[in-house]
Short mmCIF file of C-alpha atoms and ligand atoms in Angstrom, two decimals:
data_model
loop_
_atom_site.label_atom_id
_atom_site.label_comp_id
_atom_site.label_asym_id
_atom_site.label_seq_id
_atom_site.Cartn_x
_atom_site.Cartn_y
_atom_site.Cartn_z
CA MET S 1 -55.22 -29.32 30.78
CA SER S 2 -53.53 -28.08 33.98
CA GLU S 3 -55.14 -24.67 33.75
CA ARG S 4 -58.34 -26.65 33.88
CA LEU S 5 -56.94 -28.95 36.59
CA THR S 6 -57.04 -26.08 39.06
CA SER S 7 -60.60 -25.20 38.12
CA GLN S 8 -61.93 -28.75 38.42
CA PRO S 9 -64.57 -29.22 41.14
CA LEU S 10 -62.41 -31.67 43.12
CA TRP S 11 -59.40 -29.34 43.01
CA LEU S 12 -61.62 -26.49 44.19
CA ALA S 13 -63.08 -28.66 46.94
CA LEU S 14 -59.55 -29.55 48.05
CA THR S 15 -58.64 -25.85 48.07
CA VAL S 16 -61.58 -25.14 50.37
CA GLN S 17 -60.61 -28.14 52.47
CA GLY S 18 -57.02 -26.87 52.71
CA ALA S 19 -58.19 -23.50 54.03
CA ALA S 20 -60.36 -25.27 56.62
CA ILE S 21 -57.66 -27.70 57.77
CA ALA S 22 -55.17 -24.83 58.07
CA THR S 23 -57.24 -23.50 60.98
CA TYR S 24 -56.65 -26.72 62.97
CA HIS S 25 -53.55 -27.80 64.84
CA LEU S 26 -52.47 -31.44 64.76
CA ARG S 27 -53.31 -31.39 68.49
CA ASP S 28 -56.93 -30.66 67.55
CA LEU S 29 -57.02 -33.38 64.93
CA PHE S 30 -55.69 -35.96 67.39
CA ALA S 31 -58.07 -34.79 70.10
CA ALA S 32 -61.02 -35.11 67.72
CA ASP S 33 -60.25 -38.72 66.81
CA PRO S 34 -58.80 -41.04 69.45
CA ASP S 35 -58.55 -43.74 66.77
CA ARG S 36 -56.54 -41.52 64.46
CA PHE S 37 -53.60 -43.93 64.16
CA ARG S 38 -55.87 -46.72 62.95
CA HIS S 39 -57.73 -44.43 60.57
CA PHE S 40 -54.59 -42.98 59.04
CA SER S 41 -52.13 -45.81 58.77
CA LEU S 42 -51.68 -48.54 56.19
CA ARG S 43 -49.87 -51.84 56.11
CA HIS S 44 -48.45 -53.82 53.26
CA ASP S 45 -46.59 -57.06 53.90
CA ARG S 46 -44.48 -56.14 56.95
CA LEU S 47 -44.30 -52.41 56.17
CA LEU S 48 -46.28 -49.90 58.19
CA LEU S 49 -47.06 -46.41 56.90
CA ASP S 50 -48.34 -44.07 59.61
CA PHE S 51 -49.63 -40.79 58.19
CA SER S 52 -51.78 -39.85 61.17
CA LYS S 53 -49.41 -36.92 61.83
CA GLN S 54 -50.36 -35.39 58.48
CA ARG S 55 -52.63 -32.37 58.57
CA LEU S 56 -55.77 -33.94 57.16
CA ASN S 57 -59.01 -35.63 58.18
CA GLY S 58 -61.22 -38.35 56.73
CA GLU S 59 -62.96 -35.93 54.40
CA THR S 60 -59.62 -34.75 53.03
CA LEU S 61 -58.56 -38.29 52.34
CA ASN S 62 -61.82 -39.11 50.55
CA LEU S 63 -61.46 -36.02 48.38
CA LEU S 64 -57.83 -36.84 47.57
CA ARG S 65 -58.72 -40.39 46.59
CA LYS S 66 -61.61 -39.17 44.45
CA PHE S 67 -59.20 -36.75 42.80
CA ALA S 68 -56.87 -39.68 42.02
CA GLU S 69 -59.80 -41.56 40.45
CA SER S 70 -60.64 -38.49 38.38
CA ARG S 71 -57.05 -38.45 37.09
CA ASP S 72 -57.45 -42.09 36.02
CA TRP S 73 -54.39 -43.27 37.97
CA GLN S 74 -55.22 -46.91 37.31
CA GLY S 75 -55.62 -46.20 33.60
CA TRP S 76 -52.12 -44.69 33.55
CA ILE S 77 -50.74 -47.79 35.26
CA GLU S 78 -52.33 -49.87 32.50
CA ARG S 79 -50.81 -47.60 29.85
CA MET S 80 -47.38 -48.05 31.40
CA ARG S 81 -47.85 -51.83 31.62
CA ARG S 82 -49.05 -52.08 28.02
CA GLY S 83 -45.80 -50.43 26.91
CA GLU S 84 -47.39 -47.26 25.57
CA ALA S 85 -44.96 -44.39 24.96
CA ILE S 86 -46.09 -42.49 28.05
CA ASN S 87 -42.71 -40.71 28.04
CA HIS S 88 -44.15 -38.80 25.09
CA THR S 89 -41.44 -36.14 24.73
CA GLU S 90 -38.84 -38.85 24.11
CA GLY S 91 -41.25 -41.25 22.37
CA ARG S 92 -40.44 -44.00 24.86
CA ALA S 93 -42.27 -46.55 26.95
CA VAL S 94 -41.54 -46.74 30.69
CA GLU S 95 -40.36 -50.25 31.46
CA HIS S 96 -38.42 -50.35 34.72
CA THR S 97 -40.99 -52.69 36.29
CA LEU S 98 -40.20 -55.29 33.59
CA LEU S 99 -36.65 -55.47 34.97
CA ARG S 100 -37.93 -57.07 38.17
CA ALA S 101 -40.76 -59.12 36.70
CA GLY S 102 -38.89 -62.38 37.47
CA ASP S 103 -40.03 -65.27 35.26
CA ARG S 104 -42.39 -62.91 33.45
CA ALA S 105 -39.56 -60.59 32.34
CA PRO S 106 -38.85 -60.51 28.58
CA ALA S 107 -36.08 -62.77 27.29
CA ASP S 108 -33.55 -59.96 26.67
CA ILE S 109 -33.84 -58.83 30.30
CA ARG S 110 -33.50 -62.37 31.65
CA ASP S 111 -30.50 -62.95 29.41
CA VAL S 112 -28.67 -59.89 30.73
CA LEU S 113 -29.45 -60.93 34.31
CA ALA S 114 -28.03 -64.39 33.58
CA ARG S 115 -24.86 -62.83 32.14
CA MET S 116 -24.56 -60.52 35.15
CA GLU S 117 -24.88 -63.55 37.42
CA ARG S 118 -22.05 -65.39 35.64
CA PHE S 119 -19.90 -62.27 35.77
CA CYS S 120 -20.50 -61.92 39.53
CA ASP S 121 -19.76 -65.59 40.10
CA ASP S 122 -16.52 -65.28 38.15
CA ILE S 123 -15.40 -62.27 40.18
CA HIS S 124 -16.47 -63.72 43.54
CA SER S 125 -14.96 -67.14 42.92
CA GLY S 126 -11.70 -65.66 41.67
CA ARG S 127 -12.11 -67.33 38.27
CA TRP S 128 -11.91 -63.84 36.77
CA ARG S 129 -8.29 -62.71 36.77
CA GLY S 130 -6.73 -59.35 36.05
CA HIS S 131 -4.32 -58.94 33.15
CA GLY S 132 -1.41 -59.83 35.43
CA GLY S 133 -3.19 -62.99 36.67
CA GLU S 134 -4.32 -61.57 40.02
CA ARG S 135 -7.73 -61.80 41.61
CA ILE S 136 -9.98 -58.69 41.53
CA THR S 137 -10.29 -57.06 44.96
CA ASP S 138 -11.74 -53.66 44.05
CA ILE S 139 -14.58 -52.58 41.77
CA VAL S 140 -14.84 -48.91 40.76
CA ASN S 141 -18.20 -47.84 39.35
CA ILE S 142 -17.81 -44.76 37.16
CA GLY S 143 -21.17 -43.09 36.52
CA ILE S 144 -23.25 -40.11 37.57
CA GLY S 145 -26.89 -39.30 38.37
CA GLY S 146 -29.02 -42.39 37.94
CA SER S 147 -25.94 -44.39 36.95
CA ASP S 148 -24.46 -43.68 40.38
CA LEU S 149 -26.95 -42.61 43.05
CA GLY S 150 -29.18 -45.69 43.16
CA PRO S 151 -26.36 -48.28 43.16
CA ARG S 152 -24.28 -46.20 45.58
CA MET S 153 -27.24 -45.91 47.96
CA ALA S 154 -28.12 -49.62 47.71
CA VAL S 155 -24.54 -50.82 48.28
CA ARG S 156 -24.29 -48.63 51.38
CA ALA S 157 -27.75 -49.71 52.58
CA LEU S 158 -26.87 -53.38 52.27
CA SER S 159 -23.39 -53.23 53.75
CA ALA S 160 -24.47 -55.95 56.21
CA PHE S 161 -24.62 -58.25 53.14
CA GLN S 162 -21.24 -57.20 51.69
CA GLN S 163 -19.32 -60.01 50.00
CA PRO S 164 -15.97 -60.78 51.61
CA ASP S 165 -12.71 -59.76 49.95
CA LEU S 166 -14.29 -57.31 47.50
CA ARG S 167 -14.65 -53.55 47.90
CA VAL S 168 -16.97 -51.49 45.69
CA HIS S 169 -16.17 -47.81 45.13
CA PHE S 170 -18.12 -45.09 43.32
CA VAL S 171 -16.72 -42.19 41.34
CA ALA S 172 -19.10 -39.61 39.88
CA ASN S 173 -17.76 -36.08 40.01
CA LEU S 174 -15.94 -34.42 37.13
CA ASP S 175 -13.67 -32.90 39.75
CA GLY S 176 -10.45 -34.91 39.56
CA ALA S 177 -10.44 -35.04 43.36
CA ASP S 178 -13.07 -37.77 43.20
CA LEU S 179 -11.22 -40.16 40.89
CA ALA S 180 -7.74 -39.28 42.16
CA GLY S 181 -8.82 -39.88 45.75
CA THR S 182 -10.24 -43.27 44.86
CA LEU S 183 -7.34 -44.44 42.67
CA ALA S 184 -4.81 -43.40 45.30
CA GLY S 185 -5.70 -46.41 47.41
CA LEU S 186 -5.97 -48.94 44.57
CA ASN S 187 -3.74 -51.38 42.73
CA PRO S 188 -4.42 -51.46 38.96
CA ARG S 189 -3.62 -55.17 38.85
CA THR S 190 -6.55 -56.01 41.16
CA THR S 191 -9.03 -53.28 40.15
CA LEU S 192 -11.95 -53.60 37.74
CA PHE S 193 -13.86 -50.55 36.43
CA ILE S 194 -17.52 -50.54 35.47
CA VAL S 195 -18.34 -47.62 33.20
CA ALA S 196 -22.04 -47.06 33.89
CA SER S 197 -23.74 -44.71 31.48
CA LYS S 198 -27.00 -45.12 29.62
CA THR S 199 -25.88 -42.80 26.84
CA PHE S 200 -22.10 -43.37 27.14
CA THR S 201 -21.68 -39.70 26.25
CA THR S 202 -22.02 -38.02 29.67
CA GLN S 203 -19.09 -35.64 30.12
CA GLU S 204 -18.32 -36.50 33.74
CA THR S 205 -18.41 -40.26 33.20
CA MET S 206 -16.47 -40.28 29.96
CA THR S 207 -13.77 -37.99 31.37
CA ASN S 208 -13.37 -40.19 34.46
CA ALA S 209 -13.44 -43.36 32.33
CA ARG S 210 -10.71 -42.09 30.01
CA THR S 211 -8.51 -41.09 32.94
CA ALA S 212 -9.06 -44.49 34.56
CA ARG S 213 -8.13 -46.19 31.28
CA ASP S 214 -4.92 -44.12 31.09
CA TRP S 215 -4.10 -45.08 34.69
CA LEU S 216 -4.52 -48.75 33.84
CA LEU S 217 -2.54 -48.54 30.61
CA THR S 218 0.26 -46.71 32.36
CA ALA S 219 0.51 -49.61 34.80
CA PHE S 220 0.36 -52.40 32.22
CA GLY S 221 1.66 -50.75 29.06
CA ASP S 222 -0.58 -53.11 27.10
CA PRO S 223 -4.02 -52.22 25.59
CA ALA S 224 -5.05 -55.88 26.00
CA ALA S 225 -5.33 -55.16 29.75
CA ILE S 226 -8.59 -53.26 29.15
CA ALA S 227 -10.49 -56.50 28.49
CA ALA S 228 -9.67 -57.84 31.95
CA HIS S 229 -10.23 -54.58 33.83
CA PHE S 230 -13.15 -52.77 32.18
CA ALA S 231 -16.85 -53.59 31.94
CA ALA S 232 -19.77 -51.36 30.94
CA ALA S 233 -23.49 -50.97 31.54
CA SER S 234 -25.02 -48.98 28.72
CA THR S 235 -27.57 -48.76 25.92
CA ASN S 236 -24.96 -47.37 23.51
CA LEU S 237 -23.06 -50.41 22.28
CA ASP S 238 -21.24 -48.55 19.48
CA ALA S 239 -19.75 -46.17 22.04
CA THR S 240 -18.70 -48.94 24.46
CA ALA S 241 -16.95 -50.70 21.55
CA ALA S 242 -15.29 -47.45 20.44
CA PHE S 243 -14.01 -46.98 24.00
CA GLY S 244 -12.38 -50.40 23.76
CA ILE S 245 -14.53 -52.44 26.13
CA ALA S 246 -14.78 -56.09 25.12
CA PRO S 247 -18.34 -56.93 23.94
CA ALA S 248 -18.41 -59.85 26.40
CA ASN S 249 -18.03 -57.33 29.25
CA VAL S 250 -20.85 -55.04 28.11
CA PHE S 251 -24.21 -55.37 29.83
CA PRO S 252 -26.96 -53.60 27.89
CA PHE S 253 -30.42 -52.40 28.86
CA ARG S 254 -33.35 -50.88 27.05
CA ASP S 255 -33.59 -47.15 26.35
CA SER S 256 -37.04 -47.24 27.99
CA ILE S 257 -35.24 -47.48 31.35
CA GLY S 258 -34.80 -43.99 32.78
CA GLY S 259 -31.53 -43.33 34.60
CA ARG S 260 -33.16 -42.72 37.98
CA PHE S 261 -35.15 -45.98 37.62
CA SER S 262 -32.23 -48.06 36.36
CA LEU S 263 -30.66 -49.69 39.41
CA TRP S 264 -32.65 -52.86 38.63
CA SER S 265 -30.93 -53.18 35.24
CA ALA S 266 -27.29 -53.73 34.27
CA ILE S 267 -26.69 -50.44 36.12
CA GLY S 268 -27.20 -52.56 39.26
CA LEU S 269 -24.06 -54.60 38.51
CA PRO S 270 -22.03 -52.97 41.33
CA ILE S 271 -24.87 -53.84 43.73
CA ALA S 272 -24.84 -57.47 42.62
CA LEU S 273 -21.06 -57.57 42.97
CA ALA S 274 -21.23 -56.03 46.44
CA ILE S 275 -23.97 -58.24 47.90
CA GLY S 276 -23.92 -61.32 45.68
CA PHE S 277 -26.32 -62.23 42.92
CA GLY S 278 -28.77 -64.15 45.12
CA ASN S 279 -29.23 -61.02 47.22
CA PHE S 280 -29.58 -58.88 44.08
CA ARG S 281 -32.43 -61.17 43.01
CA GLN S 282 -34.00 -60.58 46.43
CA LEU S 283 -33.78 -56.83 45.83
CA LEU S 284 -35.65 -57.34 42.55
CA ALA S 285 -38.18 -59.57 44.33
CA GLY S 286 -38.88 -56.88 46.91
CA ALA S 287 -39.50 -54.34 44.15
CA ARG S 288 -41.72 -56.84 42.33
CA ASP S 289 -43.75 -57.29 45.50
CA MET S 290 -44.28 -53.52 45.69
CA ASP S 291 -45.15 -53.42 41.97
CA GLU S 292 -47.88 -56.00 42.50
CA HIS S 293 -49.20 -54.09 45.49
CA PHE S 294 -49.24 -50.80 43.55
CA PHE S 295 -50.86 -52.35 40.48
CA THR S 296 -53.63 -54.15 42.36
CA ALA S 297 -54.37 -52.50 45.73
CA PRO S 298 -57.35 -50.13 45.78
CA ALA S 299 -56.74 -46.46 46.52
CA THR S 300 -57.78 -47.00 50.14
CA ASP S 301 -54.92 -49.48 50.73
CA ASN S 302 -52.34 -48.31 48.22
CA LEU S 303 -49.09 -47.15 49.85
CA PRO S 304 -47.41 -45.45 46.86
CA LEU S 305 -50.60 -43.65 45.85
CA THR S 306 -51.08 -42.52 49.46
CA LEU S 307 -47.55 -41.06 49.58
CA ALA S 308 -48.27 -39.22 46.33
CA LEU S 309 -51.58 -37.87 47.61
CA LEU S 310 -49.89 -36.62 50.78
CA THR S 311 -47.30 -34.72 48.76
CA LEU S 312 -50.03 -33.33 46.50
CA TRP S 313 -51.97 -32.24 49.57
CA ASN S 314 -49.05 -30.63 51.37
CA THR S 315 -47.69 -28.93 48.26
CA CYS S 316 -50.78 -27.69 46.46
CA PHE S 317 -53.28 -27.17 49.26
CA LEU S 318 -51.26 -26.43 52.40
CA GLY S 319 -48.46 -24.48 50.71
CA THR S 320 -45.63 -26.71 52.00
CA ARG S 321 -42.81 -26.53 49.46
CA SER S 322 -40.10 -28.41 51.29
CA HIS S 323 -39.94 -32.16 51.88
CA GLY S 324 -37.46 -33.73 54.30
CA ILE S 325 -36.42 -37.39 54.18
CA TYR S 326 -34.99 -38.62 57.49
CA PRO S 327 -33.97 -42.26 57.59
CA TYR S 328 -33.22 -43.30 61.16
CA SER S 329 -30.81 -45.84 59.73
CA HIS S 330 -27.19 -45.03 59.07
CA SER S 331 -27.22 -47.61 56.30
CA LEU S 332 -29.96 -45.61 54.54
CA ALA S 333 -27.97 -42.37 54.80
CA LEU S 334 -27.83 -42.02 51.00
CA LEU S 335 -31.56 -42.55 50.50
CA PRO S 336 -32.27 -38.78 50.49
CA ASP S 337 -29.68 -38.33 47.70
CA HIS S 338 -31.31 -41.03 45.59
CA LEU S 339 -34.83 -39.72 46.22
CA GLN S 340 -33.68 -36.20 45.41
CA GLN S 341 -32.92 -37.23 41.85
CA LEU S 342 -35.87 -39.62 41.62
CA GLU S 343 -38.43 -37.02 42.70
CA MET S 344 -36.94 -33.70 41.61
CA GLU S 345 -35.72 -34.84 38.19
CA SER S 346 -39.06 -36.59 37.57
CA ASN S 347 -41.60 -34.02 38.70
CA GLY S 348 -39.56 -30.81 38.96
CA LYS S 349 -41.46 -29.47 35.95
CA ARG S 350 -43.83 -26.68 35.04
CA ILE S 351 -45.12 -27.75 31.62
CA ASP S 352 -47.83 -30.39 31.55
CA ARG S 353 -48.43 -33.27 29.14
CA ASP S 354 -50.34 -30.93 26.82
CA GLY S 355 -47.50 -28.41 26.57
CA MET S 356 -49.26 -25.94 28.86
CA ALA S 357 -47.78 -24.13 31.86
CA VAL S 358 -49.25 -25.63 35.02
CA GLY S 359 -51.24 -23.35 37.28
CA HIS S 360 -50.09 -24.90 40.56
CA ALA S 361 -46.98 -25.87 42.50
CA THR S 362 -45.30 -29.13 41.49
CA ASN S 363 -42.51 -31.08 43.17
CA PRO S 364 -41.34 -29.65 46.48
CA VAL S 365 -37.64 -29.25 47.22
CA LEU S 366 -36.56 -32.60 48.59
CA TRP S 367 -33.59 -33.02 50.90
CA GLY S 368 -32.62 -34.81 54.09
CA ALA S 369 -30.09 -36.72 56.13
CA ALA S 370 -29.88 -39.69 58.43
CA GLY S 371 -31.10 -39.45 62.00
CA THR S 372 -29.96 -38.81 64.58
CA ASN S 373 -27.27 -36.68 62.86
CA GLY S 374 -29.84 -34.28 61.36
CA GLN S 375 -31.18 -33.51 64.84
CA HIS S 376 -27.89 -31.82 65.64
CA SER S 377 -27.82 -29.67 62.52
CA PHE S 378 -31.05 -28.58 60.81
CA PHE S 379 -33.81 -29.85 63.12
CA GLN S 380 -33.75 -26.53 64.99
CA LEU S 381 -35.37 -24.93 61.93
CA LEU S 382 -38.01 -27.67 61.77
CA HIS S 383 -38.93 -27.11 65.41
CA GLN S 384 -38.81 -23.34 65.72
CA GLY S 385 -38.17 -21.85 62.27
CA SER S 386 -40.70 -20.25 59.95
CA GLU S 387 -40.80 -22.95 57.23
CA ALA S 388 -43.38 -25.71 56.94
CA VAL S 389 -41.55 -28.90 55.97
CA ALA S 390 -43.31 -32.17 55.19
CA CYS S 391 -41.21 -34.91 56.79
CA ASP S 392 -40.79 -38.61 56.04
CA PHE S 393 -39.31 -40.56 58.95
CA ILE S 394 -38.08 -44.03 58.01
CA ALA S 395 -36.99 -46.57 60.61
CA LEU S 396 -36.23 -50.26 61.02
CA ALA S 397 -37.88 -52.36 63.72
CA ARG S 398 -34.71 -54.46 63.95
CA ALA S 399 -31.18 -53.13 63.56
CA ASP S 400 -28.94 -54.32 60.73
CA PHE S 401 -25.92 -53.84 63.02
CA PRO S 402 -27.32 -54.77 66.45
CA LEU S 403 -24.81 -53.31 68.91
CA ALA S 404 -26.22 -53.41 72.42
CA GLY S 405 -28.01 -50.22 73.47
CA HIS S 406 -27.87 -48.44 70.10
CA HIS S 407 -31.05 -49.31 68.28
CA ASN S 408 -33.40 -48.63 71.17
CA GLY S 409 -32.02 -45.11 71.47
CA LEU S 410 -32.22 -44.55 67.73
CA LEU S 411 -35.87 -45.57 67.57
CA ALA S 412 -36.71 -43.51 70.65
CA ASN S 413 -35.23 -40.44 68.94
CA CYS S 414 -37.14 -41.10 65.73
CA LEU S 415 -40.48 -41.36 67.52
CA ALA S 416 -39.65 -38.40 69.77
CA GLN S 417 -38.86 -36.11 66.84
CA SER S 418 -42.03 -36.78 64.86
CA SER S 419 -44.10 -36.37 68.02
CA ALA S 420 -42.35 -33.14 69.07
CA LEU S 421 -42.71 -31.73 65.56
CA ALA S 422 -46.42 -32.56 65.49
CA PHE S 423 -47.46 -31.42 68.94
CA GLY S 424 -44.81 -28.92 70.02
CA LEU S 425 -44.81 -27.42 73.49
CA THR S 426 -47.18 -24.59 74.38
CA ALA S 427 -46.22 -21.53 76.41
CA ASP S 428 -48.38 -22.81 79.28
CA GLU S 429 -46.58 -26.14 79.26
CA VAL S 430 -43.25 -24.34 79.30
CA ARG S 431 -44.38 -22.18 82.23
CA ALA S 432 -45.67 -25.24 84.05
CA ALA S 433 -42.16 -26.70 83.77
CA GLY S 434 -40.89 -23.69 85.79
CA VAL S 435 -39.16 -21.76 83.00
CA THR S 436 -38.64 -18.01 83.69
CA GLU S 437 -41.18 -15.85 81.89
CA ALA S 438 -38.57 -14.06 79.75
CA LEU S 439 -37.48 -17.37 78.26
CA VAL S 440 -40.96 -18.77 77.62
CA PRO S 441 -41.17 -17.61 73.96
CA TYR S 442 -37.75 -19.10 73.25
CA ARG S 443 -38.56 -22.41 74.92
CA SER S 444 -41.99 -22.89 73.25
CA PHE S 445 -42.44 -25.08 70.18
CA PRO S 446 -45.30 -24.33 67.77
CA GLY S 447 -45.59 -27.93 66.50
CA ASN S 448 -48.01 -28.69 63.64
CA GLN S 449 -45.15 -29.84 61.45
CA ALA S 450 -46.61 -32.71 59.37
CA SER S 451 -44.86 -36.06 59.04
CA THR S 452 -45.26 -39.60 57.82
CA THR S 453 -43.46 -42.51 59.46
CA LEU S 454 -42.56 -45.61 57.49
CA LEU S 455 -41.47 -48.63 59.50
CA LEU S 456 -39.59 -51.50 57.86
CA PRO S 457 -39.23 -54.78 59.77
CA GLU S 458 -35.51 -54.90 58.96
CA LEU S 459 -33.16 -53.78 56.21
CA THR S 460 -32.66 -56.64 53.76
CA PRO S 461 -32.34 -56.73 49.98
CA PHE S 462 -36.07 -57.58 49.84
CA THR S 463 -37.27 -54.72 52.05
CA LEU S 464 -34.90 -52.27 50.36
CA GLY S 465 -36.43 -53.29 47.01
CA GLN S 466 -39.89 -52.64 48.46
CA LEU S 467 -38.79 -49.27 49.81
CA ILE S 468 -37.24 -47.98 46.59
CA ALA S 469 -40.14 -49.20 44.45
CA LEU S 470 -42.56 -47.56 46.89
CA TYR S 471 -41.02 -44.17 46.15
CA GLU S 472 -40.74 -44.91 42.41
CA HIS S 473 -44.47 -45.51 42.25
CA LYS S 474 -45.12 -42.44 44.38
CA VAL S 475 -43.27 -40.46 41.71
CA PHE S 476 -45.24 -42.14 38.91
CA SER S 477 -48.50 -41.33 40.74
CA LEU S 478 -47.58 -37.69 41.29
CA GLY S 479 -46.81 -37.33 37.60
CA VAL S 480 -50.31 -38.64 36.87
CA LEU S 481 -51.96 -36.38 39.47
CA TRP S 482 -50.15 -33.31 38.13
CA HIS S 483 -50.50 -34.39 34.47
CA LEU S 484 -46.72 -34.22 34.01
CA ASN S 485 -44.38 -36.49 32.10
CA ALA S 486 -42.27 -37.76 35.00
CA PHE S 487 -39.86 -39.58 32.69
CA ASP S 488 -37.99 -36.94 30.72
CA GLN S 489 -35.41 -34.42 32.04
CA TRP S 490 -34.92 -31.70 29.46
CA GLY S 491 -34.12 -29.25 32.25
CA VAL S 492 -30.59 -30.61 32.59
CA GLU S 493 -29.66 -29.87 28.97
CA LEU S 494 -29.15 -26.09 28.90
CA GLY S 495 -26.37 -26.09 31.48
CA LYS S 496 -24.62 -28.99 29.70
CA GLN S 497 -24.64 -27.10 26.38
CA MET S 498 -23.38 -23.92 28.01
CA ALA S 499 -20.57 -25.81 29.78
CA SER S 500 -19.38 -27.26 26.49
CA ARG S 501 -19.25 -23.72 25.01
CA LEU S 502 -17.41 -22.33 28.06
CA ALA S 503 -14.67 -24.98 28.28
CA PRO S 504 -12.69 -23.56 25.28
CA VAL S 505 -13.29 -20.01 26.57
CA LEU S 506 -11.69 -20.95 29.89
CA ARG S 507 -8.77 -22.53 28.06
CA GLY S 508 -8.29 -19.21 26.22
CA GLU S 509 -9.10 -20.83 22.87
CA ALA S 510 -12.31 -18.84 22.33
CA GLU S 511 -13.36 -15.24 22.96
CA THR S 512 -15.43 -14.03 25.88
CA THR S 513 -17.54 -11.91 23.55
CA GLY S 514 -21.19 -12.81 23.69
CA LEU S 515 -20.98 -13.91 27.32
CA ASP S 516 -23.12 -12.17 29.91
CA ALA S 517 -21.20 -9.62 32.00
CA SER S 518 -21.10 -11.82 35.11
CA THR S 519 -19.82 -14.92 33.31
CA ARG S 520 -17.27 -12.83 31.41
CA GLY S 521 -16.00 -11.31 34.67
CA LEU S 522 -15.72 -14.73 36.30
CA VAL S 523 -13.91 -16.20 33.28
CA GLU S 524 -11.43 -13.33 33.22
CA HIS S 525 -10.76 -13.72 36.95
CA LEU S 526 -10.24 -17.47 36.62
CA ARG S 527 -7.92 -17.07 33.63
CA ALA S 528 -5.90 -14.46 35.52
CA ASN S 529 -5.65 -16.91 38.44
CA GLY S 530 -4.30 -19.86 36.53
CA ALA S 531 -7.46 -21.74 35.50
O1 F6P K 1 -28.03 -35.11 33.39
C1 F6P K 1 -29.03 -35.90 33.92
C2 F6P K 1 -28.92 -37.32 33.45
O2 F6P K 1 -29.32 -37.43 32.14
C3 F6P K 1 -29.71 -38.25 34.34
O3 F6P K 1 -31.02 -38.33 34.01
C4 F6P K 1 -28.94 -39.50 34.22
O4 F6P K 1 -29.23 -40.39 35.27
C5 F6P K 1 -27.52 -38.99 34.26
O5 F6P K 1 -27.58 -37.79 33.53
C6 F6P K 1 -26.48 -39.91 33.72
O6 F6P K 1 -26.72 -40.22 32.38
P1 F6P K 1 -25.97 -41.43 31.68
O7 F6P K 1 -26.36 -42.68 32.39
O8 F6P K 1 -26.43 -41.42 30.26
O9 F6P K 1 -24.49 -41.19 31.79
#
């Protein structure tokens, strides 16, 4: 199918269009259309998406939208909503939008939410007591990937809504430094662990969970303590029971919920504990609002589809293979980490839905950091390096921590960067500013670096829900446009299998024969150095 994708008339027309647009600078595009902001910006609710600084014109946009129609994007939405197994390589439906469907959610999902609510109330009110009778003051979420990144990002993003007298920590890495560093500051009598793992087999999570259990048992000397200090979010109820977690403390979810889409499920328990259950429901409501927009808005108004089309355009027709995410919000500092998994694990693929190698680029490398910090590290490359990078700037109209004089400067920097990246500074402008001729090449900025700016009115559970769901549906749309299954992740398996074979080799319990020369050399060096 994808071989044919690249030979379809609309793909070919977009290729021609890409070559034509490449001859224009963003300065030209703005000069040609004084109303460019109005023509290339969209609003939904109180969100504003300005993509006028993208390298495209009205004809490009029409072609891109026609291409989306030709890929039957609305038909794929219907397939997802009907519960078809669109994750065909795992034989699973894709049901994360059901998790935030409110009153329309299936009974099992509403039941788990109700249980999560009672659990949160018990912890917050102090009704829940540790094994020694003390109140819980610290929650440690043990999980990795989708069982860590989304909740970790959301808890940080909503720190203005943090419940009093409760701290929420996250441990993910297999490196003992992560868990040891966290436990060092904690009292086992007032700590509760959530083991968050869809499969409950992930090496990092299970290793950390077992060490945490040992730490607790060393303190109490009584296995009964586990019931008061361990909870789990998982689909694997046999494994949670085998680990010793009381069934009443296990919060299940469906296996149709992919890890990177799971923060709305029981995996969101640390979020609900951090911000309170009413606020967690607001997070779900914000996502539901974006779902309804995505499902019903036409292509001309549809924010997630537009984001997907922009990435398709930049990646496949302008040759831009790098995508930067720059939230000008310290609270959103972990958004790039979450989106990295969401986008790269979903569409970082080269085999299409028909088992054929695609004949085009797929997901760009996605990375980023909060502004203004990024300006003082990697922005030099964006301004004067040799790489085209598609940039998403994200900012809040109103600050979540309104210290006098801060937010105005933050916003000014955000707007200044996207403008400087788009328009640059010509040699003549540099000369006109009185710069010595020898320095003119160094002080000039080529510009033409494309960006989109997303403005949120403020950062609340509701707008964060909208924001995350916006990118989730972008990812869904890109999968449709590229004819990929965005919901499996077989690419992570090979390394996991090899690691399990290498662990005994490193311990000296298995031979190095059969290893490639590099790995053998590294193993021998590590063994000789005390590994
Ligand atoms: O290795 C990748 C992955 O499977 C992710 O897709 C997932 O979010 C993560 O591992 C954690 O998996 P689990 O929740 O089953 O521990």
